[in-house]
Short mmCIF file of C-alpha atoms and ligand atoms in Angstrom, two decimals:
data_model
loop_
_atom_site.label_atom_id
_atom_site.label_comp_id
_atom_site.label_asym_id
_atom_site.label_seq_id
_atom_site.Cartn_x
_atom_site.Cartn_y
_atom_site.Cartn_z
CA UNK A 142 316.54 259.22 59.96
CA UNK A 143 316.09 260.27 63.60
CA UNK A 144 319.32 259.82 65.53
CA UNK A 145 318.88 262.83 67.77
CA UNK A 146 319.66 262.20 71.43
CA UNK A 147 318.76 265.61 72.86
CA UNK A 148 317.19 265.27 76.34
CA UNK A 149 318.21 261.60 76.55
CA UNK A 150 320.35 260.24 79.36
CA UNK A 151 322.56 257.23 78.66
CA UNK A 152 324.46 254.98 81.04
CA UNK A 153 327.36 253.08 79.54
CA UNK A 154 329.65 250.68 81.39
CA UNK A 155 333.34 249.95 80.78
CA UNK A 156 333.69 253.13 78.73
CA UNK A 157 337.00 254.60 79.86
CA UNK A 158 338.67 253.43 76.65
CA UNK A 159 337.92 251.27 73.61
CA UNK A 160 334.51 250.62 72.10
CA UNK A 161 332.60 251.99 75.09
CA UNK A 162 334.43 255.31 75.02
CA UNK A 163 333.75 255.68 71.28
CA UNK A 164 330.03 255.07 71.88
CA UNK A 165 329.94 257.51 74.81
CA UNK A 166 331.71 260.18 72.75
CA UNK A 167 329.39 259.73 69.78
CA UNK A 168 326.26 259.80 71.96
CA UNK A 169 327.41 263.02 73.64
CA UNK A 170 328.26 264.56 70.25
CA UNK A 171 324.67 263.91 69.20
CA UNK A 172 323.15 265.56 72.25
CA UNK A 173 322.85 262.81 74.89
CA UNK A 174 323.91 263.27 78.48
CA UNK A 175 326.19 260.38 79.36
CA UNK A 176 326.96 258.74 82.69
CA UNK A 177 330.27 257.08 81.86
CA UNK A 178 331.34 254.11 83.95
CA UNK A 179 334.70 252.40 84.19
CA UNK A 180 336.25 250.23 86.87
CA UNK A 181 339.40 252.33 86.58
CA UNK A 182 338.67 255.67 88.22
CA UNK A 183 341.39 257.58 86.37
CA UNK A 184 340.24 256.24 82.99
CA UNK A 185 336.63 257.16 83.77
CA UNK A 186 337.55 260.70 84.85
CA UNK A 187 339.85 261.26 81.85
CA UNK A 188 337.25 259.94 79.41
CA UNK A 189 334.50 262.15 80.85
CA UNK A 190 336.82 265.18 80.80
CA UNK A 191 337.73 264.54 77.13
CA UNK A 192 334.05 264.41 76.17
CA UNK A 193 333.29 267.57 78.18
CA UNK A 194 336.20 269.42 76.54
CA UNK A 195 334.69 268.58 73.16
CA UNK A 196 331.42 270.21 74.29
CA UNK A 197 329.54 267.04 75.35
CA UNK A 198 327.61 266.46 78.54
CA UNK A 199 329.25 263.62 80.42
CA UNK A 200 329.92 262.65 84.01
CA UNK A 201 332.23 259.90 85.28
CA UNK A 202 330.84 257.13 87.49
CA UNK A 203 333.77 254.91 88.47
CA UNK A 204 332.96 251.48 89.89
CA UNK A 205 332.55 247.78 89.22
CA UNK A 206 329.86 247.13 86.59
CA UNK A 207 329.36 243.58 87.90
CA UNK A 208 328.33 244.81 91.35
CA UNK A 209 324.53 244.93 91.64
CA UNK A 210 324.28 247.58 94.41
CA UNK A 211 326.69 249.75 92.38
CA UNK A 212 324.49 249.29 89.27
CA UNK A 213 321.54 250.60 91.30
CA UNK A 214 323.67 253.58 92.36
CA UNK A 215 324.46 254.33 88.70
CA UNK A 216 320.75 254.43 87.84
CA UNK A 217 319.95 256.51 90.94
CA UNK A 218 322.78 258.94 90.09
CA UNK A 219 321.59 259.33 86.50
CA UNK A 220 318.10 260.14 87.76
CA UNK A 221 319.19 262.56 90.49
CA UNK A 222 321.76 264.34 88.29
CA UNK A 223 319.99 264.30 84.92
CA UNK A 224 316.35 263.39 85.60
CA UNK A 225 316.00 260.09 83.71
CA UNK A 226 317.56 256.95 82.25
CA UNK A 227 316.64 256.52 78.59
CA UNK A 228 319.48 254.36 77.27
CA UNK A 229 321.47 251.64 79.06
CA UNK A 230 324.48 250.12 77.33
CA UNK A 231 326.06 247.10 79.02
CA UNK A 232 329.41 247.39 77.28
CA UNK A 233 331.81 246.23 80.01
CA UNK A 234 333.07 242.72 79.36
CA UNK A 235 336.24 240.78 80.04
CA UNK A 236 338.12 238.24 78.00
CA UNK A 237 340.27 235.67 79.79
CA UNK A 238 341.93 233.13 77.51
CA UNK A 239 342.15 229.47 78.52
CA UNK A 240 340.72 226.25 77.13
CA UNK A 241 338.21 224.01 78.89
CA UNK A 242 341.00 222.05 80.62
CA UNK A 243 342.75 225.08 82.12
CA UNK A 244 339.73 227.20 83.07
CA UNK A 245 339.52 227.65 86.84
CA UNK A 246 336.32 228.26 88.82
CA UNK A 247 337.74 231.69 89.69
CA UNK A 248 338.27 232.82 86.09
CA UNK A 249 334.90 231.31 85.10
CA UNK A 250 333.21 233.34 87.84
CA UNK A 251 334.99 236.56 86.94
CA UNK A 252 333.90 236.38 83.31
CA UNK A 253 330.32 235.38 84.11
CA UNK A 254 330.03 238.04 86.83
CA UNK A 255 330.85 240.92 84.52
CA UNK A 256 329.67 239.72 81.11
CA UNK A 257 326.38 238.15 82.19
CA UNK A 258 325.49 239.25 85.72
CA UNK A 259 326.53 242.89 85.18
CA UNK A 260 324.67 243.09 81.88
CA UNK A 261 321.57 241.33 83.22
CA UNK A 262 321.23 243.56 86.25
CA UNK A 263 321.97 246.76 84.35
CA UNK A 264 319.10 245.82 82.02
CA UNK A 265 316.83 245.03 84.99
CA UNK A 266 317.68 248.16 86.99
CA UNK A 267 317.54 250.56 84.03
CA UNK A 268 314.29 249.04 82.75
CA UNK A 269 312.64 249.41 86.16
CA UNK A 270 313.47 253.11 85.98
CA UNK A 271 312.26 253.34 82.34
CA UNK A 272 309.02 251.61 83.36
CA UNK A 273 308.47 254.26 86.05
CA UNK A 274 309.20 257.05 83.54
CA UNK A 275 306.58 255.69 81.09
CA UNK A 276 308.36 256.89 77.94
CA UNK A 277 310.13 253.76 76.71
CA UNK A 278 313.87 253.43 76.29
CA UNK A 279 316.64 251.29 74.83
CA UNK A 280 318.90 248.61 76.25
CA UNK A 281 321.96 247.40 74.35
CA UNK A 282 324.20 244.43 75.15
CA UNK A 283 327.75 244.04 73.87
CA UNK A 284 328.14 240.55 72.45
CA UNK A 285 330.90 239.34 70.10
CA UNK A 286 331.32 237.30 66.95
CA UNK A 287 332.54 234.53 69.23
CA UNK A 288 328.97 234.30 70.51
CA UNK A 289 328.30 232.90 67.01
CA UNK A 290 331.46 230.95 66.16
CA UNK A 291 333.83 229.00 68.36
CA UNK A 292 337.27 230.52 68.89
CA UNK A 293 340.30 228.81 70.49
CA UNK A 294 340.74 229.61 74.18
CA UNK A 295 337.40 231.34 74.76
CA UNK A 296 334.89 228.74 76.02
CA UNK A 297 333.55 230.85 78.89
CA UNK A 298 333.67 234.21 77.10
CA UNK A 299 331.89 232.83 74.01
CA UNK A 300 329.24 231.21 76.21
CA UNK A 301 328.53 234.54 77.94
CA UNK A 302 328.27 236.39 74.65
CA UNK A 303 325.85 233.86 73.17
CA UNK A 304 323.91 234.12 76.45
CA UNK A 305 323.57 237.89 76.06
CA UNK A 306 322.08 237.49 72.59
CA UNK A 307 319.49 235.06 73.95
CA UNK A 308 318.81 237.44 76.81
CA UNK A 309 318.01 240.20 74.30
CA UNK A 310 315.41 237.94 72.69
CA UNK A 311 313.98 236.87 76.02
CA UNK A 312 313.61 240.42 77.35
CA UNK A 313 311.46 241.35 74.36
CA UNK A 314 308.63 239.68 76.27
CA UNK A 315 308.89 241.95 79.31
CA UNK A 316 310.18 245.13 77.68
CA UNK A 317 308.02 245.50 74.56
CA UNK A 318 304.80 246.42 76.40
CA UNK A 319 306.84 249.20 78.04
CA UNK A 320 308.14 250.56 74.72
CA UNK A 321 311.70 249.50 75.58
CA UNK A 322 313.83 247.98 72.83
CA UNK A 323 316.61 245.53 73.66
CA UNK A 324 319.29 244.46 71.20
CA UNK A 325 322.89 243.29 70.99
CA UNK A 326 325.88 244.17 68.89
CA UNK A 327 328.39 241.46 68.02
CA UNK A 328 331.66 243.11 67.05
CA UNK A 329 334.35 241.20 65.23
CA UNK A 330 338.02 242.02 65.65
CA UNK A 331 338.16 245.68 66.63
CA UNK A 332 341.15 247.97 67.05
CA UNK A 333 341.25 249.19 70.63
CA UNK A 334 343.99 250.06 73.10
CA UNK A 335 343.79 246.42 74.30
CA UNK A 336 343.89 244.62 70.95
CA UNK A 337 346.61 246.96 69.61
CA UNK A 338 348.93 245.52 72.29
CA UNK A 339 349.27 242.54 69.96
CA UNK A 340 351.52 243.45 66.98
CA UNK A 341 350.11 240.57 64.91
CA UNK A 342 346.51 241.76 65.32
CA UNK A 343 346.27 244.08 62.31
CA UNK A 344 348.12 241.83 59.82
CA UNK A 345 346.19 238.70 60.80
CA UNK A 346 342.74 240.27 60.89
CA UNK A 347 343.38 242.26 57.71
CA UNK A 348 344.17 238.98 55.94
CA UNK A 349 341.20 236.98 57.19
CA UNK A 350 338.50 239.69 57.21
CA UNK A 351 336.67 239.91 53.86
CA UNK A 352 336.57 243.73 54.07
CA UNK A 353 340.36 243.69 54.47
CA UNK A 354 340.74 245.22 57.92
CA UNK A 355 339.65 244.91 61.54
CA UNK A 356 336.88 247.26 62.70
CA UNK A 357 337.57 250.66 64.15
CA UNK A 358 335.77 251.63 67.34
CA UNK A 359 333.78 254.13 65.24
CA UNK A 360 332.45 251.23 63.11
CA UNK A 361 331.00 249.70 66.28
CA UNK A 362 329.80 253.04 67.69
CA UNK A 363 327.87 253.79 64.47
CA UNK A 364 325.93 250.54 64.84
CA UNK A 365 325.38 251.12 68.56
CA UNK A 366 324.00 254.62 68.02
CA UNK A 367 321.55 253.31 65.45
CA UNK A 368 320.31 250.59 67.82
CA UNK A 369 319.65 253.00 70.68
CA UNK A 370 318.18 255.78 68.51
CA UNK A 371 314.56 256.49 67.56
CA UNK A 372 315.54 255.35 64.03
CA UNK A 373 315.48 251.72 65.22
CA UNK A 374 312.33 251.95 67.34
CA UNK A 375 310.78 248.83 65.71
CA UNK A 376 313.93 246.70 65.98
CA UNK A 377 314.13 244.61 69.16
CA UNK A 378 315.50 241.25 70.24
CA UNK A 379 318.12 241.39 67.49
CA UNK A 380 321.89 240.99 67.29
CA UNK A 381 323.79 243.06 64.77
CA UNK A 382 327.11 241.54 63.69
CA UNK A 383 329.73 244.17 62.77
CA UNK A 384 332.67 242.13 61.53
CA UNK A 385 333.61 243.10 57.97
CA UNK A 386 332.07 239.84 56.76
CA UNK A 387 334.20 237.49 58.88
CA UNK A 388 331.36 235.28 60.16
CA UNK A 389 329.76 235.08 56.70
CA UNK A 390 332.52 232.99 55.15
CA UNK A 391 334.98 230.31 56.27
CA UNK A 392 338.64 231.23 56.46
CA UNK A 393 340.15 230.29 53.04
CA UNK A 394 342.57 227.29 53.16
CA UNK A 395 345.78 229.24 52.48
N1 LIG B 34 337.81 244.82 71.13
C1 LIG B 34 337.31 243.82 70.44
O1 LIG B 34 337.89 243.37 69.45
C2 LIG B 34 335.95 243.24 70.81
C3 LIG B 34 335.38 242.31 69.93
C4 LIG B 34 334.14 241.77 70.27
C5 LIG B 34 333.49 242.16 71.42
N2 LIG B 34 334.07 243.07 72.24
C6 LIG B 34 333.32 243.44 73.46
O2 LIG B 34 333.11 244.84 73.45
C7 LIG B 34 333.14 245.34 74.79
C8 LIG B 34 334.19 246.42 74.91
O3 LIG B 34 335.42 245.87 74.52
P1 LIG B 34 336.78 246.71 74.50
O4 LIG B 34 337.79 245.84 73.83
O5 LIG B 34 336.51 248.07 73.99
O6 LIG B 34 337.03 246.79 76.06
P2 LIG B 34 338.39 246.74 76.94
O7 LIG B 34 338.72 245.33 77.26
O8 LIG B 34 339.40 247.58 76.30
O9 LIG B 34 337.86 247.38 78.29
C9 LIG B 34 337.19 248.64 78.30
C10 LIG B 34 337.12 249.14 79.71
O10 LIG B 34 336.36 248.26 80.56
C11 LIG B 34 336.81 248.49 81.87
N3 LIG B 34 336.35 247.44 82.79
C12 LIG B 34 336.90 246.21 82.98
N4 LIG B 34 336.24 245.56 83.97
C13 LIG B 34 335.28 246.41 84.40
C14 LIG B 34 334.28 246.33 85.40
N5 LIG B 34 334.14 245.23 86.18
N6 LIG B 34 333.44 247.39 85.58
C15 LIG B 34 333.58 248.51 84.82
N7 LIG B 34 334.52 248.64 83.85
C16 LIG B 34 335.35 247.60 83.66
C17 LIG B 34 338.32 248.57 81.74
O11 LIG B 34 338.89 249.28 82.83
C18 LIG B 34 338.49 249.28 80.40
O12 LIG B 34 338.78 250.64 80.55
C19 LIG B 34 333.37 244.12 75.69
O13 LIG B 34 332.15 243.62 76.16
C20 LIG B 34 334.03 243.12 74.75
O14 LIG B 34 333.81 241.79 75.16
C21 LIG B 34 335.29 243.62 71.97
#
């Protein structure tokens, strides 16, 4: 199976910690050059330094992944520093809890701006560059299981994640003639710095996940690497759920 990323340049957003960092680290370990974005400059610099210390090629690109001019600067930087953009991973996403009655226009806008607008325009900007390069490429969106199943307090977030999965299907039309694949990953509960803040997270998700535990960031990174590798070159427009079986069964009545 070909999962070699030598001579490939990847851009990944929101990768200072969590799932994005795990994907960036794994890509660099397998030979990719990574432009690592995070809104938090210190997190971006630390993450890039950690990957470099482990022998990977990685450069930090701090900035707001929902800002369209900044997205263009990320693509331009990848090209000027490394010569190409071959993989674009729109990982940055925010979760703001609140039901339909308490959601404000401001929180709605914030979630939509990053989760949908940032992902949409990263796909557009990276694919324009891939089109000019004439050697294909891969785009990956970060969805969620709540793009498939309702979850209390996440009406806007779940809507954006379902939207990303539809966007992956839609972009098949424009990207396939260019040899660009576009897919989504839908992680279930995943242990990250953020989710580990909640002491009930592991016990609850271990009980209700058929595989008996929440995902690790490596579980998600493994799926991501497959979907941006030559091994998945005929897979496009798809969403891969990585949730230990959670969305396959209803929660038992206990
Ligand atoms: N952790 C989970 O359980 C889980 C489950 C399903 C889906 N997801 C999705 O996976 C992705 C990564 O989730 P996570 O939990 O690892 O991330 P996270 O919430 O821990 O955030 C990762 C990084 O994103 C950065 N970030 C926030 N806003 C940004 C912006 N505007 N521009 C650039 N960077 C920004 C943060 O500074 C942070 O370092 C998200 O899209 C999330 O919705 C996560």
